[in-house]
Short mmCIF file of C-alpha atoms in Angstrom, two decimals:
data_model
loop_
_atom_site.label_atom_id
_atom_site.label_comp_id
_atom_site.label_asym_id
_atom_site.label_seq_id
_atom_site.Cartn_x
_atom_site.Cartn_y
_atom_site.Cartn_z
CA UNK A 81 -13.50 -3.30 -18.32
CA UNK A 82 -12.14 0.09 -17.50
CA UNK A 83 -12.93 3.77 -18.28
CA UNK A 84 -9.93 5.71 -16.81
CA UNK A 85 -7.28 5.58 -14.01
CA UNK A 86 -3.73 6.71 -13.28
CA UNK A 87 -2.95 5.00 -16.58
CA UNK A 88 -5.89 6.57 -18.20
CA UNK A 89 -8.66 4.18 -17.04
CA UNK A 90 -10.97 3.48 -14.10
CA UNK A 91 -12.70 0.13 -13.56
CA UNK A 92 -16.37 0.13 -14.37
CA UNK A 93 -16.95 -1.70 -11.06
CA UNK A 94 -15.37 1.20 -9.09
CA UNK A 95 -17.58 3.77 -11.03
CA UNK A 96 -20.57 1.61 -10.34
CA UNK A 97 -19.75 1.50 -6.52
CA UNK A 98 -19.29 5.29 -6.60
CA UNK A 99 -22.62 5.79 -8.43
CA UNK A 100 -24.63 3.54 -6.24
CA UNK A 101 -22.99 4.70 -2.94
CA UNK A 102 -23.40 8.39 -3.77
CA UNK A 103 -27.10 7.73 -4.73
CA UNK A 104 -27.88 5.78 -1.51
CA UNK A 105 -26.17 8.47 0.69
CA UNK A 106 -28.00 11.28 -1.16
CA UNK A 107 -31.33 9.59 -0.70
CA UNK A 108 -30.72 9.13 3.00
CA UNK A 109 -29.66 12.74 3.47
CA UNK A 110 -32.47 14.45 1.50
CA UNK A 111 -35.34 12.16 2.35
CA UNK A 112 -34.70 11.10 5.90
CA UNK A 113 -32.09 13.24 7.64
CA UNK A 114 -32.52 16.78 6.40
CA UNK A 115 -36.26 16.86 6.86
CA UNK A 116 -35.78 16.15 10.54
CA UNK A 117 -33.66 19.28 10.79
CA UNK A 118 -30.48 17.55 11.94
CA UNK A 119 -27.15 19.07 11.57
CA UNK A 120 -24.62 17.97 9.06
CA UNK A 121 -21.50 16.43 10.47
CA UNK A 122 -17.93 16.37 9.28
CA UNK A 123 -16.40 19.07 7.12
CA UNK A 124 -19.82 20.44 5.99
CA UNK A 125 -20.76 20.83 9.62
CA UNK A 126 -17.52 22.76 10.35
CA UNK A 127 -18.32 24.96 7.42
CA UNK A 128 -21.79 25.63 8.88
CA UNK A 129 -20.19 26.55 12.32
CA UNK A 130 -17.67 28.87 10.63
CA UNK A 131 -20.49 30.59 8.60
CA UNK A 132 -22.58 30.89 11.89
CA UNK A 133 -19.56 32.45 13.62
CA UNK A 134 -19.14 34.96 10.76
CA UNK A 135 -22.76 35.92 10.83
CA UNK A 136 -22.49 36.44 14.60
CA UNK A 137 -19.53 38.75 13.99
CA UNK A 138 -21.47 40.60 11.38
CA UNK A 139 -19.50 39.34 8.48
CA UNK A 140 -22.04 38.53 5.73
CA UNK A 141 -22.02 38.67 1.96
CA UNK A 142 -25.43 39.39 0.45
CA UNK A 143 -26.91 36.73 -1.83
CA UNK A 144 -23.88 34.43 -1.44
CA UNK A 145 -24.00 31.04 0.19
CA UNK A 146 -20.89 31.16 2.28
CA UNK A 147 -21.35 27.61 3.59
CA UNK A 148 -20.64 26.22 0.18
CA UNK A 149 -17.70 28.44 -0.33
CA UNK A 150 -16.23 27.65 3.06
CA UNK A 151 -16.74 23.90 2.36
CA UNK A 152 -14.90 24.25 -0.91
CA UNK A 153 -12.06 26.15 0.73
CA UNK A 154 -11.61 23.49 3.36
CA UNK A 155 -11.75 20.74 0.74
CA UNK A 156 -8.86 22.32 -1.46
CA UNK A 157 -6.05 21.32 1.03
CA UNK A 158 -7.71 17.95 1.67
CA UNK A 159 -7.74 17.18 -2.09
CA UNK A 160 -4.08 18.15 -2.16
CA UNK A 161 -3.48 15.83 0.70
CA UNK A 162 -5.39 13.02 -1.18
CA UNK A 163 -3.32 13.67 -4.32
CA UNK A 164 0.17 13.69 -2.53
CA UNK A 165 -0.35 11.11 0.19
CA UNK A 166 -3.04 8.71 -1.04
CA UNK A 167 -2.09 8.59 -4.77
CA UNK A 168 -3.56 9.66 -8.05
CA UNK A 169 -6.13 6.84 -8.39
CA UNK A 170 -7.67 7.76 -5.02
CA UNK A 171 -7.57 11.41 -5.90
CA UNK A 172 -9.40 10.96 -9.30
CA UNK A 173 -11.96 8.52 -7.70
CA UNK A 174 -12.68 11.18 -5.03
CA UNK A 175 -13.32 13.79 -7.60
CA UNK A 176 -15.76 11.45 -9.39
CA UNK A 177 -17.43 10.62 -6.13
CA UNK A 178 -17.79 14.32 -5.20
CA UNK A 179 -19.33 14.95 -8.56
CA UNK A 180 -21.85 12.26 -7.99
CA UNK A 181 -22.64 13.47 -4.47
CA UNK A 182 -23.17 17.08 -5.78
CA UNK A 183 -25.46 15.99 -8.57
CA UNK A 184 -27.65 13.73 -6.43
CA UNK A 185 -27.88 16.02 -3.48
CA UNK A 186 -28.99 18.72 -5.95
CA UNK A 187 -31.64 16.87 -7.98
CA UNK A 188 -33.27 14.57 -5.17
CA UNK A 189 -36.16 16.65 -3.77
CA UNK A 190 -36.29 17.24 -0.02
CA UNK A 191 -39.82 16.56 1.52
CA UNK A 192 -41.39 19.42 3.33
CA UNK A 193 -42.00 17.18 6.35
CA UNK A 194 -40.60 13.97 7.74
CA UNK A 195 -41.45 10.83 5.79
CA UNK A 196 -41.43 8.85 8.98
CA UNK A 197 -43.47 9.99 11.98
CA UNK A 198 -40.77 9.28 14.62
CA UNK A 199 -37.62 11.31 14.72
CA UNK A 200 -35.60 8.42 16.41
CA UNK A 201 -36.65 6.08 13.53
CA UNK A 202 -35.51 8.60 11.04
CA UNK A 203 -32.13 8.82 12.83
CA UNK A 204 -31.63 5.11 12.80
CA UNK A 205 -32.83 4.66 9.30
CA UNK A 206 -31.01 7.63 7.91
CA UNK A 207 -27.74 6.82 9.74
CA UNK A 208 -27.85 3.19 8.55
CA UNK A 209 -28.63 3.96 4.92
CA UNK A 210 -26.19 6.88 4.61
CA UNK A 211 -23.48 4.72 6.29
CA UNK A 212 -24.05 1.98 3.67
CA UNK A 213 -23.77 4.53 0.89
CA UNK A 214 -20.51 5.94 2.30
CA UNK A 215 -19.26 2.38 2.65
CA UNK A 216 -19.91 1.62 -1.01
CA UNK A 217 -17.99 4.70 -2.13
CA UNK A 218 -15.11 3.77 0.02
CA UNK A 219 -15.10 0.24 -1.41
CA UNK A 220 -14.59 1.90 -4.91
CA UNK A 221 -11.23 3.08 -3.67
CA UNK A 222 -12.30 6.70 -3.47
CA UNK A 223 -14.50 8.79 -1.18
CA UNK A 224 -16.89 11.73 -1.16
CA UNK A 225 -14.29 14.34 -0.04
CA UNK A 226 -14.35 16.28 3.24
CA UNK A 227 -13.76 14.34 6.40
CA UNK A 228 -13.66 11.14 4.41
CA UNK A 229 -10.25 12.06 3.01
CA UNK A 230 -8.96 12.64 6.56
CA UNK A 231 -10.42 9.29 7.67
CA UNK A 232 -8.95 7.29 4.88
CA UNK A 233 -5.56 9.03 5.39
CA UNK A 234 -5.52 8.24 9.08
CA UNK A 235 -6.70 4.58 8.65
CA UNK A 236 -3.88 4.08 6.11
CA UNK A 237 -1.30 5.71 8.24
CA UNK A 238 -2.36 4.27 11.64
CA UNK A 239 -3.50 0.62 11.95
CA UNK A 240 -5.84 1.20 14.91
CA UNK A 241 -7.88 3.87 13.17
CA UNK A 242 -10.99 3.18 11.20
CA UNK A 243 -13.25 5.38 9.07
CA UNK A 244 -16.12 5.08 11.44
CA UNK A 245 -14.08 5.90 14.57
CA UNK A 246 -12.51 8.92 12.99
CA UNK A 247 -15.95 10.22 11.78
CA UNK A 248 -17.29 9.87 15.26
CA UNK A 249 -14.37 11.94 16.81
CA UNK A 250 -14.82 14.72 14.19
CA UNK A 251 -18.63 14.74 14.71
CA UNK A 252 -18.42 14.90 18.47
CA UNK A 253 -16.57 18.25 18.09
CA UNK A 254 -19.19 19.44 15.57
CA UNK A 255 -22.33 18.37 17.36
CA UNK A 256 -20.70 19.51 20.72
CA UNK A 257 -20.58 23.01 19.32
CA UNK A 258 -24.08 22.74 17.95
CA UNK A 259 -25.33 21.60 21.34
CA UNK A 260 -23.59 24.46 23.15
CA UNK A 261 -24.51 27.19 20.73
CA UNK A 262 -27.77 26.02 19.05
CA UNK A 263 -30.26 23.27 19.74
CA UNK A 264 -29.30 20.52 22.32
CA UNK A 265 -32.16 18.14 21.30
CA UNK A 266 -31.41 18.24 17.63
CA UNK A 267 -27.68 17.90 18.32
CA UNK A 268 -28.39 14.68 20.26
CA UNK A 269 -30.42 13.20 17.45
CA UNK A 270 -27.69 14.21 15.02
CA UNK A 271 -25.09 12.38 17.20
CA UNK A 272 -27.24 9.27 17.21
CA UNK A 273 -27.54 9.34 13.47
CA UNK A 274 -23.73 9.84 13.02
CA UNK A 275 -22.87 6.87 15.37
CA UNK A 276 -25.22 4.60 13.60
CA UNK A 277 -23.79 5.70 10.21
CA UNK A 278 -20.19 5.14 11.49
CA UNK A 279 -20.96 1.63 12.52
CA UNK A 280 -22.48 0.91 9.16
CA UNK A 281 -19.47 2.25 7.35
CA UNK A 282 -17.08 0.04 9.31
CA UNK A 283 -19.25 -3.04 8.58
CA UNK A 284 -19.34 -2.37 4.85
CA UNK A 285 -15.78 -0.97 4.36
CA UNK A 286 -13.85 -4.32 4.23
CA UNK A 287 -10.52 -2.52 4.47
CA UNK A 288 -11.19 -2.24 8.22
CA UNK A 289 -11.69 -5.91 8.63
CA UNK A 290 -8.32 -7.68 9.02
CA UNK A 291 -8.09 -11.38 8.17
CA UNK A 292 -5.42 -14.08 8.22
CA UNK A 293 -5.23 -16.65 5.44
CA UNK A 294 -3.67 -20.08 5.44
CA UNK A 295 -2.85 -21.61 1.94
CA UNK A 296 -1.88 -25.19 1.64
CA UNK A 297 -0.61 -26.17 -1.79
CA UNK A 298 1.90 -28.37 -3.54
CA UNK A 299 2.52 -25.91 -6.26
CA UNK A 300 5.44 -23.49 -6.29
CA UNK A 301 5.17 -19.77 -7.23
CA UNK A 302 2.46 -18.87 -4.72
CA UNK A 303 4.69 -16.15 -3.15
CA UNK A 304 4.69 -14.23 -6.41
CA UNK A 305 0.91 -14.75 -6.94
CA UNK A 306 0.28 -13.30 -3.52
CA UNK A 307 2.51 -10.29 -3.98
CA UNK A 308 1.14 -9.55 -7.50
CA UNK A 309 -2.45 -9.90 -6.48
CA UNK A 310 -2.55 -8.07 -3.14
CA UNK A 311 0.94 -6.59 -2.76
CA UNK A 312 1.37 -8.51 0.50
CA UNK A 313 4.31 -10.54 1.85
CA UNK A 314 3.78 -14.07 3.27
CA UNK A 315 5.40 -16.60 5.52
CA UNK A 316 6.03 -20.06 3.96
CA UNK A 317 6.42 -23.22 5.97
CA UNK A 318 7.56 -26.53 4.38
CA UNK A 319 5.33 -29.28 5.61
CA UNK A 320 4.44 -32.88 5.00
CA UNK A 321 0.93 -34.29 4.54
CA UNK A 322 0.23 -36.83 7.32
CA UNK A 323 -2.09 -38.87 5.04
CA UNK A 324 -0.11 -38.95 1.78
CA UNK A 325 3.24 -38.27 3.15
CA UNK A 326 3.79 -35.74 0.27
CA UNK A 327 5.82 -32.57 0.55
CA UNK A 328 3.61 -29.44 0.63
CA UNK A 329 3.79 -25.71 1.35
CA UNK A 330 1.82 -23.67 3.80
CA UNK A 331 1.57 -19.84 3.37
CA UNK A 332 0.41 -17.45 5.98
CA UNK A 333 -0.62 -13.93 4.95
CA UNK A 334 -2.43 -11.14 6.82
CA UNK A 335 -4.59 -8.89 4.75
CA UNK A 336 -7.94 -7.09 4.57
CA UNK A 337 -11.24 -8.88 4.04
CA UNK A 338 -11.56 -7.37 0.61
CA UNK A 339 -8.02 -8.60 -0.27
CA UNK A 340 -8.75 -12.04 1.05
CA UNK A 341 -11.69 -12.49 -1.28
CA UNK A 342 -9.65 -11.45 -4.26
CA UNK A 343 -6.63 -13.57 -3.35
CA UNK A 344 -8.77 -16.60 -2.68
CA UNK A 345 -10.25 -16.42 -6.17
CA UNK A 346 -6.77 -16.17 -7.71
CA UNK A 347 -5.41 -19.06 -5.56
CA UNK A 348 -8.13 -21.39 -6.82
CA UNK A 349 -7.65 -20.39 -10.35
CA UNK A 350 -3.83 -21.06 -9.90
CA UNK A 351 -4.31 -24.37 -8.01
CA UNK A 352 -7.78 -25.84 -7.88
CA UNK A 353 -6.64 -28.33 -5.30
CA UNK A 354 -5.22 -25.72 -2.85
CA UNK A 355 -6.70 -25.75 0.63
CA UNK A 356 -7.52 -22.23 1.83
CA UNK A 357 -9.00 -21.07 5.17
CA UNK A 358 -9.52 -17.58 6.38
CA UNK A 359 -10.04 -16.21 9.82
CA UNK A 360 -11.65 -12.67 9.94
CA UNK A 361 -11.41 -9.88 12.47
CA UNK A 362 -7.95 -10.77 13.78
CA UNK A 363 -5.82 -8.50 16.07
CA UNK A 364 -2.54 -7.61 14.37
CA UNK A 365 0.54 -5.83 15.89
CA UNK A 366 3.64 -5.04 14.11
CA UNK A 367 4.30 -3.68 10.50
CA UNK A 368 0.93 -4.14 8.91
CA UNK A 369 -0.35 -1.48 6.45
CA UNK A 370 -3.82 -0.95 5.21
CA UNK A 371 -4.11 -0.70 1.53
CA UNK A 372 -6.38 1.52 -0.66
CA UNK A 373 -8.36 -0.32 -3.42
#
């Protein structure tokens, strides 16, 4: 079932992942992270730094929240990048995710004091839960805007990048500035929260987990099935079964964990007798591209 996409529809599953991911992330931010006084990372953190610099230089606008305006201005070229480089489906999903983030962050109340007594526990719990939320939105094929667009762009363009790694690099810059110019202790807690969140993102976001799949089948036409299902090429080897002596085909394909789950389902629907085994977290060199889903 679909609602709209590049052809006018978005899968309900994708919208569900965006909704749940945005809700989980917003709950972690408003209930666990913000009450601790931790700094925001990513593009929002950069917007906060720019706003602080403007205030230091005496450039202020009475009654106007410049952080939000600066954040929006930074996001405009990033959304253009998403539209041109990552495709219309990703762009529209990102818009939907951003709307969900905005609504949930606005309506979920922020407690006046920490809900947990220990700041470290808040960092760990907040980082873990927010990372799971971000991971779900990325699984939908979109993201919440900001640095996540940069992360997805780089992970698609360069095989060795992952969303979590790129987030850590961006946040080291943001929190480094916070530590130098503001509060060192809170910056350290913020870094801890960010690292835990980034690890959680990489564990949830299956696009970062590369797998190889071996398919043993006597049926022909598997090459087309692989390409139509996950848009991947495959290597075929003609083989002979040692027990039956029958001719068979072996296909080797390298893909993401998420693609492997989808392809496995389609293979067994195509040939219930096919033998499939998958090896996860493999190291791949050469012309392998990460796909957006």
